[in-house]
mmCIF file of C-alpha atoms in Angstrom:
data_model
loop_
_atom_site.group_PDB
_atom_site.id
_atom_site.type_symbol
_atom_site.label_atom_id
_atom_site.label_comp_id
_atom_site.label_asym_id
_atom_site.label_seq_id
_atom_site.Cartn_x
_atom_site.Cartn_y
_atom_site.Cartn_z
ATOM 1 C CA MET A 298 -1.094 15.628 -50.183
ATOM 2 C CA ILE A 299 -2.272 14.876 -46.179
ATOM 3 C CA SER A 300 -1.553 17.648 -44.174
ATOM 4 C CA THR A 301 -4.374 17.266 -41.453
ATOM 5 C CA LEU A 302 -4.670 14.120 -39.699
ATOM 6 C CA ILE A 303 -7.929 14.174 -37.219
ATOM 7 C CA LEU A 304 -8.465 11.350 -34.451
ATOM 8 C CA VAL A 305 -11.966 11.331 -33.161
ATOM 9 C CA GLN A 306 -13.912 8.578 -30.328
ATOM 10 C CA CYS A 307 -16.845 9.461 -29.112
ATOM 11 C CA PRO A 308 -20.399 8.297 -28.197
ATOM 12 C CA ASP A 309 -22.270 6.817 -31.274
ATOM 13 C CA ARG A 310 -25.171 8.197 -32.501
ATOM 14 C CA THR A 311 -26.718 8.993 -35.826
ATOM 15 C CA GLY A 312 -25.030 12.238 -37.914
ATOM 16 C CA LEU A 313 -21.048 11.792 -36.771
ATOM 17 C CA VAL A 314 -20.078 11.605 -40.543
ATOM 18 C CA ALA A 315 -21.835 14.396 -42.038
ATOM 19 C CA LEU A 316 -21.599 16.264 -38.423
ATOM 20 C CA ILE A 317 -17.220 16.060 -38.816
ATOM 21 C CA ALA A 318 -17.528 16.794 -42.503
ATOM 22 C CA ARG A 319 -19.279 19.652 -42.304
ATOM 23 C CA VAL A 320 -17.155 21.835 -39.818
ATOM 24 C CA LEU A 321 -13.758 20.513 -41.648
ATOM 25 C CA ALA A 322 -15.683 21.514 -44.697
ATOM 26 C CA ALA A 323 -15.889 25.054 -42.725
ATOM 27 C CA HIS A 324 -13.033 25.447 -42.061
ATOM 28 C CA GLN A 325 -11.661 24.279 -46.177
ATOM 29 C CA LEU A 326 -10.120 20.743 -45.491
ATOM 30 C CA ASN A 327 -10.650 18.173 -47.764
ATOM 31 C CA ILE A 328 -11.453 14.813 -46.896
ATOM 32 C CA ILE A 329 -8.748 12.451 -48.842
ATOM 33 C CA ALA A 330 -8.932 9.205 -46.840
ATOM 34 C CA MET A 331 -11.417 8.567 -43.728
ATOM 35 C CA ARG A 332 -11.821 5.783 -41.524
ATOM 36 C CA GLU A 333 -14.743 5.084 -39.292
ATOM 37 C CA PHE A 334 -16.341 2.274 -37.045
ATOM 38 C CA VAL A 335 -18.457 1.509 -34.473
ATOM 39 C CA ASP A 336 -17.797 -0.875 -31.643
ATOM 40 C CA GLU A 337 -21.503 -1.860 -31.243
ATOM 41 C CA ALA A 338 -21.387 -3.289 -27.582
ATOM 42 C CA ALA A 339 -19.595 -0.082 -25.971
ATOM 43 C CA ALA A 340 -21.792 1.832 -28.272
ATOM 44 C CA ARG A 341 -18.804 4.339 -29.825
ATOM 45 C CA PHE A 342 -17.931 5.879 -33.107
ATOM 46 C CA PHE A 343 -13.565 5.774 -33.939
ATOM 47 C CA ALA A 344 -12.633 7.319 -37.213
ATOM 48 C CA ARG A 345 -9.213 8.614 -38.354
ATOM 49 C CA ILE A 346 -9.615 10.978 -40.783
ATOM 50 C CA GLU A 347 -6.566 12.390 -43.256
ATOM 51 C CA CYS A 348 -7.631 16.181 -45.075
ATOM 52 C CA SER A 349 -5.252 17.850 -47.311
ATOM 53 C CA GLY A 350 -5.991 22.000 -47.288
ATOM 54 C CA VAL A 351 -4.015 24.056 -44.928
ATOM 55 C CA LEU A 352 -5.663 24.895 -42.149
ATOM 56 C CA ALA A 353 -4.782 27.727 -39.034
ATOM 57 C CA ASP A 354 -5.047 26.713 -35.943
ATOM 58 C CA ASP A 355 -5.061 23.540 -34.746
ATOM 59 C CA GLU A 356 -6.516 24.467 -31.799
ATOM 60 C CA GLN A 357 -9.582 25.812 -32.665
ATOM 61 C CA LEU A 358 -10.339 23.094 -35.244
ATOM 62 C CA ARG A 359 -10.474 20.552 -31.872
ATOM 63 C CA GLN A 360 -12.491 23.207 -30.216
ATOM 64 C CA GLU A 361 -15.350 22.866 -32.270
ATOM 65 C CA LEU A 362 -15.471 19.425 -33.110
ATOM 66 C CA LEU A 363 -16.065 19.144 -29.742
ATOM 67 C CA ALA A 364 -18.339 21.564 -29.442
ATOM 68 C CA GLN A 365 -20.523 20.166 -32.218
ATOM 69 C CA LEU A 366 -19.925 15.909 -30.771
ATOM 70 C CA PRO A 367 -21.820 13.828 -28.053
ATOM 71 C CA GLY A 368 -19.946 13.911 -24.791
ATOM 72 C CA ASP A 369 -17.477 12.290 -23.385
ATOM 73 C CA THR A 370 -15.468 13.168 -26.652
ATOM 74 C CA THR A 371 -11.595 13.264 -27.430
ATOM 75 C CA VAL A 372 -10.645 14.776 -30.556
ATOM 76 C CA THR A 373 -7.047 14.724 -31.346
ATOM 77 C CA VAL A 374 -5.927 17.313 -34.660
ATOM 78 C CA ASN A 375 -2.078 16.546 -35.894
ATOM 79 C CA PRO A 376 -1.045 14.295 -33.283
ATOM 80 C CA PRO A 377 3.118 15.210 -32.787
ATOM 81 C CA GLN A 378 5.693 13.364 -35.481
ATOM 82 C CA PRO A 379 7.743 11.498 -35.197
ATOM 83 C CA LYS A 380 7.509 9.832 -31.896
ATOM 84 C CA ARG A 381 9.966 9.993 -28.794
ATOM 85 C CA ILE A 382 9.904 6.592 -27.445
ATOM 86 C CA ALA A 383 12.477 4.916 -24.565
ATOM 87 C CA VAL A 384 13.185 1.439 -25.218
ATOM 88 C CA LEU A 385 13.450 -1.508 -22.268
ATOM 89 C CA ALA A 386 15.792 -4.158 -23.251
ATOM 90 C CA THR A 387 17.891 -7.134 -20.857
ATOM 91 C CA ARG A 388 20.338 -9.294 -22.676
ATOM 92 C CA GLU A 389 18.299 -10.471 -25.909
ATOM 93 C CA TYR A 390 19.404 -8.102 -29.044
ATOM 94 C CA HIS A 391 17.023 -9.713 -31.948
ATOM 95 C CA CYS A 392 14.087 -7.153 -31.297
ATOM 96 C CA LEU A 393 15.972 -4.216 -29.885
ATOM 97 C CA GLY A 394 19.128 -4.632 -33.164
ATOM 98 C CA ASP A 395 15.795 -4.030 -35.589
ATOM 99 C CA ILE A 396 14.074 -1.466 -33.755
ATOM 100 C CA LEU A 397 18.227 0.601 -34.299
ATOM 101 C CA VAL A 398 18.836 -0.493 -37.610
ATOM 102 C CA SER A 399 14.923 1.216 -38.116
ATOM 103 C CA HIS A 400 15.548 3.891 -36.425
ATOM 104 C CA PHE A 401 19.012 4.168 -38.274
ATOM 105 C CA PHE A 402 17.303 3.999 -41.794
ATOM 106 C CA ARG A 403 14.743 6.661 -40.533
ATOM 107 C CA THR A 404 11.809 3.943 -41.152
ATOM 108 C CA LEU A 405 10.560 3.787 -37.848
ATOM 109 C CA ASP A 406 8.544 6.508 -37.524
ATOM 110 C CA ALA A 407 9.558 7.383 -34.405
ATOM 111 C CA GLU A 408 12.706 8.880 -32.333
ATOM 112 C CA VAL A 409 14.222 6.437 -30.569
ATOM 113 C CA ALA A 410 15.592 8.700 -27.426
ATOM 114 C CA CYS A 411 16.908 5.924 -25.212
ATOM 115 C CA VAL A 412 17.578 2.042 -24.399
ATOM 116 C CA ILE A 413 17.811 1.152 -20.666
ATOM 117 C CA SER A 414 18.378 -2.301 -19.724
ATOM 118 C CA ASN A 415 19.126 -4.396 -16.333
ATOM 119 C CA HIS A 416 22.095 -5.489 -17.350
ATOM 120 C CA ASP A 417 24.566 -3.944 -19.014
ATOM 121 C CA ASP A 418 25.212 -6.932 -22.378
ATOM 122 C CA LEU A 419 23.917 -4.426 -24.893
ATOM 123 C CA ARG A 420 25.377 -0.611 -24.251
ATOM 124 C CA ALA A 421 28.711 -1.259 -26.826
ATOM 125 C CA PHE A 422 25.407 -1.801 -29.801
ATOM 126 C CA THR A 423 23.371 0.226 -28.731
ATOM 127 C CA GLU A 424 25.796 3.610 -28.901
ATOM 128 C CA GLY A 425 27.392 1.596 -31.407
ATOM 129 C CA PHE A 426 23.658 3.264 -33.946
ATOM 130 C CA SER A 427 24.732 6.747 -31.335
ATOM 131 C CA ARG A 428 21.744 5.869 -29.074
ATOM 132 C CA PRO A 429 22.323 6.605 -25.168
ATOM 133 C CA PHE A 430 22.173 3.626 -23.224
ATOM 134 C CA HIS A 431 21.988 3.222 -19.534
ATOM 135 C CA HIS A 432 22.187 0.754 -16.849
ATOM 136 C CA VAL A 433 20.044 0.168 -14.181
ATOM 137 C CA PRO A 434 20.516 -2.809 -12.842
ATOM 138 C CA HIS A 435 17.958 -4.963 -10.598
ATOM 139 C CA GLU A 436 20.054 -7.131 -8.587
ATOM 140 C CA ASP A 437 20.601 -6.257 -4.408
ATOM 141 C CA ARG A 438 17.367 -3.907 -5.306
ATOM 142 C CA SER A 439 13.111 -3.928 -4.291
ATOM 143 C CA ARG A 440 10.706 -3.741 -7.238
ATOM 144 C CA GLU A 441 9.821 -0.405 -5.913
ATOM 145 C CA GLN A 442 13.836 0.499 -5.690
ATOM 146 C CA PHE A 443 14.388 -0.648 -9.174
ATOM 147 C CA GLU A 444 11.017 1.032 -10.912
ATOM 148 C CA ALA A 445 11.964 4.384 -9.461
ATOM 149 C CA ALA A 446 15.481 3.868 -11.119
ATOM 150 C CA LEU A 447 13.469 2.879 -14.339
ATOM 151 C CA LEU A 448 11.513 6.036 -13.495
ATOM 152 C CA GLU A 449 13.691 8.546 -13.203
ATOM 153 C CA LYS A 450 15.399 8.447 -15.716
ATOM 154 C CA LEU A 451 12.463 8.037 -18.263
ATOM 155 C CA SER A 452 11.863 11.386 -16.691
ATOM 156 C CA ASP A 453 14.869 12.803 -18.269
ATOM 157 C CA TYR A 454 13.934 11.761 -22.036
ATOM 158 C CA SER A 455 9.811 12.255 -21.638
ATOM 159 C CA PRO A 456 9.016 9.859 -24.558
ATOM 160 C CA ASP A 457 5.437 9.414 -25.760
ATOM 161 C CA TYR A 458 6.120 5.313 -25.543
ATOM 162 C CA ILE A 459 8.231 3.257 -23.695
ATOM 163 C CA ILE A 460 8.529 -0.300 -25.811
ATOM 164 C CA LEU A 461 9.623 -4.287 -24.025
ATOM 165 C CA ALA A 462 11.785 -5.062 -26.558
ATOM 166 C CA LYS A 463 12.354 -8.896 -24.514
ATOM 167 C CA PHE A 464 12.170 -6.343 -20.959
ATOM 168 C CA MET A 465 12.153 -10.008 -18.887
ATOM 169 C CA ARG A 466 10.934 -8.316 -16.098
ATOM 170 C CA ILE A 467 7.406 -7.671 -14.582
ATOM 171 C CA LEU A 468 6.577 -3.918 -14.225
ATOM 172 C CA SER A 469 3.935 -2.848 -11.411
ATOM 173 C CA PRO A 470 1.317 -1.758 -11.300
ATOM 174 C CA GLU A 471 1.992 1.810 -10.118
ATOM 175 C CA PHE A 472 4.632 1.975 -13.245
ATOM 176 C CA ILE A 473 2.065 1.226 -15.425
ATOM 177 C CA ALA A 474 -0.270 4.082 -14.739
ATOM 178 C CA ARG A 475 2.385 6.614 -14.905
ATOM 179 C CA TYR A 476 2.244 5.753 -19.033
ATOM 180 C CA PRO A 477 -1.150 3.669 -19.653
ATOM 181 C CA GLN A 478 -1.782 3.200 -22.875
ATOM 182 C CA ARG A 479 1.524 3.998 -23.788
ATOM 183 C CA ILE A 480 3.805 0.961 -23.220
ATOM 184 C CA LEU A 481 4.579 -1.598 -25.987
ATOM 185 C CA ASN A 482 5.139 -5.271 -25.581
ATOM 186 C CA ILE A 483 5.903 -8.133 -27.994
ATOM 187 C CA HIS A 484 4.598 -11.669 -25.429
ATOM 188 C CA HIS A 485 6.621 -14.663 -27.090
ATOM 189 C CA SER A 486 3.407 -17.142 -27.913
ATOM 190 C CA PHE A 487 -0.015 -15.884 -29.731
ATOM 191 C CA LEU A 488 -1.254 -15.393 -27.031
ATOM 192 C CA PRO A 489 -2.525 -17.166 -24.107
ATOM 193 C CA ALA A 490 -0.425 -19.924 -24.613
ATOM 194 C CA PHE A 491 2.998 -21.347 -23.247
ATOM 195 C CA ALA A 492 2.493 -18.067 -20.943
ATOM 196 C CA GLY A 493 6.253 -17.777 -18.827
ATOM 197 C CA ALA A 494 9.969 -18.763 -18.941
ATOM 198 C CA ARG A 495 11.335 -21.145 -22.165
ATOM 199 C CA PRO A 496 8.087 -21.321 -24.223
ATOM 200 C CA TYR A 497 9.426 -22.988 -27.107
ATOM 201 C CA ARG A 498 10.374 -25.365 -25.020
ATOM 202 C CA GLN A 499 7.022 -26.064 -24.060
ATOM 203 C CA ALA A 500 6.126 -25.828 -27.518
ATOM 204 C CA PHE A 501 8.364 -28.230 -28.633
ATOM 205 C CA GLU A 502 7.586 -30.506 -25.646
ATOM 206 C CA ARG A 503 3.439 -30.311 -27.345
ATOM 207 C CA GLY A 504 5.000 -30.735 -30.564
ATOM 208 C CA VAL A 505 2.639 -27.988 -31.925
ATOM 209 C CA LYS A 506 2.219 -27.110 -35.524
ATOM 210 C CA LEU A 507 1.962 -23.039 -34.990
ATOM 211 C CA ILE A 508 4.190 -20.865 -33.267
ATOM 212 C CA GLY A 509 3.505 -17.034 -33.292
ATOM 213 C CA ALA A 510 4.264 -13.874 -30.817
ATOM 214 C CA THR A 511 1.121 -11.027 -29.653
ATOM 215 C CA ALA A 512 2.769 -7.226 -29.326
ATOM 216 C CA HIS A 513 -0.134 -5.232 -27.379
ATOM 217 C CA PHE A 514 -0.128 -2.321 -25.012
ATOM 218 C CA VAL A 515 0.806 -3.055 -21.202
ATOM 219 C CA THR A 516 -1.749 -2.866 -18.721
ATOM 220 C CA HIS A 517 -1.702 -4.334 -14.486
ATOM 221 C CA GLU A 518 -3.392 -7.821 -16.224
ATOM 222 C CA LEU A 519 0.226 -10.398 -16.952
ATOM 223 C CA ASP A 520 -0.498 -10.654 -20.460
ATOM 224 C CA GLU A 521 -3.763 -9.718 -20.974
ATOM 225 C CA GLY A 522 -3.755 -6.228 -22.028
ATOM 226 C CA PRO A 523 -5.178 -4.919 -25.418
ATOM 227 C CA ILE A 524 -3.791 -6.510 -28.569
ATOM 228 C CA ILE A 525 -1.918 -4.802 -31.252
ATOM 229 C CA THR A 526 -1.189 -7.445 -33.444
ATOM 230 C CA GLN A 527 -0.262 -11.310 -33.872
ATOM 231 C CA GLN A 528 1.542 -13.707 -36.429
ATOM 232 C CA THR A 529 2.089 -17.347 -36.312
ATOM 233 C CA ILE A 530 4.277 -19.337 -38.701
ATOM 234 C CA ALA A 531 3.915 -23.393 -39.435
ATOM 235 C CA VAL A 532 6.237 -25.714 -37.621
ATOM 236 C CA ASN A 533 6.455 -29.557 -37.487
ATOM 237 C CA HIS A 534 8.451 -32.208 -36.373
ATOM 238 C CA THR A 535 11.770 -32.018 -37.978
ATOM 239 C CA PHE A 536 11.883 -28.509 -35.805
ATOM 240 C CA THR A 537 14.421 -29.143 -32.695
ATOM 241 C CA ALA A 538 13.642 -27.081 -29.608
ATOM 242 C CA ALA A 539 16.563 -24.498 -30.701
ATOM 243 C CA ARG A 540 15.522 -24.151 -34.182
ATOM 244 C CA MET A 541 11.819 -22.860 -33.033
ATOM 245 C CA VAL A 542 13.681 -20.503 -30.822
ATOM 246 C CA GLU A 543 15.433 -18.944 -33.961
ATOM 247 C CA ALA A 544 12.048 -18.921 -36.275
ATOM 248 C CA GLY A 545 10.668 -17.761 -32.813
ATOM 249 C CA ARG A 546 12.506 -14.530 -32.529
ATOM 250 C CA GLU A 547 12.286 -14.181 -36.308
ATOM 251 C CA VAL A 548 8.806 -13.335 -35.621
ATOM 252 C CA GLU A 549 8.937 -11.416 -32.729
ATOM 253 C CA LYS A 550 10.474 -9.029 -34.795
ATOM 254 C CA ASN A 551 8.609 -8.824 -37.371
ATOM 255 C CA VAL A 552 5.580 -8.585 -35.569
ATOM 256 C CA LEU A 553 7.223 -5.827 -32.435
ATOM 257 C CA ASN A 554 7.755 -4.021 -35.334
ATOM 258 C CA LYS A 555 4.217 -3.695 -37.333
ATOM 259 C CA ALA A 556 2.570 -2.823 -33.679
ATOM 260 C CA MET A 557 5.111 0.073 -33.421
ATOM 261 C CA ARG A 558 4.392 1.409 -37.158
ATOM 262 C CA LEU A 559 0.837 1.256 -36.438
ATOM 263 C CA VAL A 560 0.548 3.299 -33.187
ATOM 264 C CA PHE A 561 3.265 5.663 -34.316
ATOM 265 C CA ARG A 562 1.125 6.274 -37.149
ATOM 266 C CA ASP A 563 -1.663 6.356 -35.364
ATOM 267 C CA GLN A 564 -3.659 3.859 -36.787
ATOM 268 C CA VAL A 565 -4.472 2.661 -33.724
ATOM 269 C CA PHE A 566 -7.300 2.674 -30.833
ATOM 270 C CA ILE A 567 -7.996 1.272 -28.316
ATOM 271 C CA SER A 568 -11.649 0.298 -26.854
ATOM 272 C CA GLY A 569 -12.061 -1.346 -23.310
ATOM 273 C CA ASN A 570 -9.625 -4.712 -24.047
ATOM 274 C CA LYS A 571 -9.913 -4.509 -27.621
ATOM 275 C CA THR A 572 -7.932 -2.295 -30.188
ATOM 276 C CA ILE A 573 -9.716 -0.430 -33.147
ATOM 277 C CA VAL A 574 -6.508 -1.452 -35.925
ATOM 278 C CA PHE A 575 -6.766 1.151 -39.218
ATOM 279 C CA GLU A 576 -4.338 -0.181 -41.200
#
């Protein structure tokens, strides 16, 4: 039975695993699963450790690990569960629908605090799942005014993560800086191909044999953030553009769902513009 989860990232050096194990043993914690990885290019060590045993004081353990590990170390002990999320949407329902169904059946590992959209189309759908829905229109507003209204609404819910469920608005670097490494997006292609509008029409016109989707963290560089997970499916000459859209939507919601579960279960570390994913 897991009683303690510990996440560590720090500069790499010899003996880190043994050092961590000694500290945990001193707290009568038994390691039942440990995944570690060294990003050699960045010379950084990452570990996700599951322990059994009774831990009296999370903060004391964290401070002891920090004292023993190299400088520039981050240690998290028992990160909050479940995560609170805010979902940003527009008019497309497939990703939002998958999130709301997973939330309803308690398989999301997160609490959907609210849904915010720049259109009112999905209000009845969202409220049918008893989730708060807020319409924040973008019409007749500058991007700064629109984002200020979004931030004001988000501040009411204090989300751990923001999920862009086909939210077709480009967010400014200033907005993203408010939630660093906490905004997840689903991109409608196997990055970086077919960026921009009507990706499936572009794919159809190019006669592609694979289509896919990419879930990634959002950074100030459009669609260039650290990739969490990707998936492709085969298509052929019999696929119309409409059929590609239908198939693509299935991939998009599956990829976003997987990415959220990985992140919410604290299985994803960010290293520069890459991720370490302990699946």
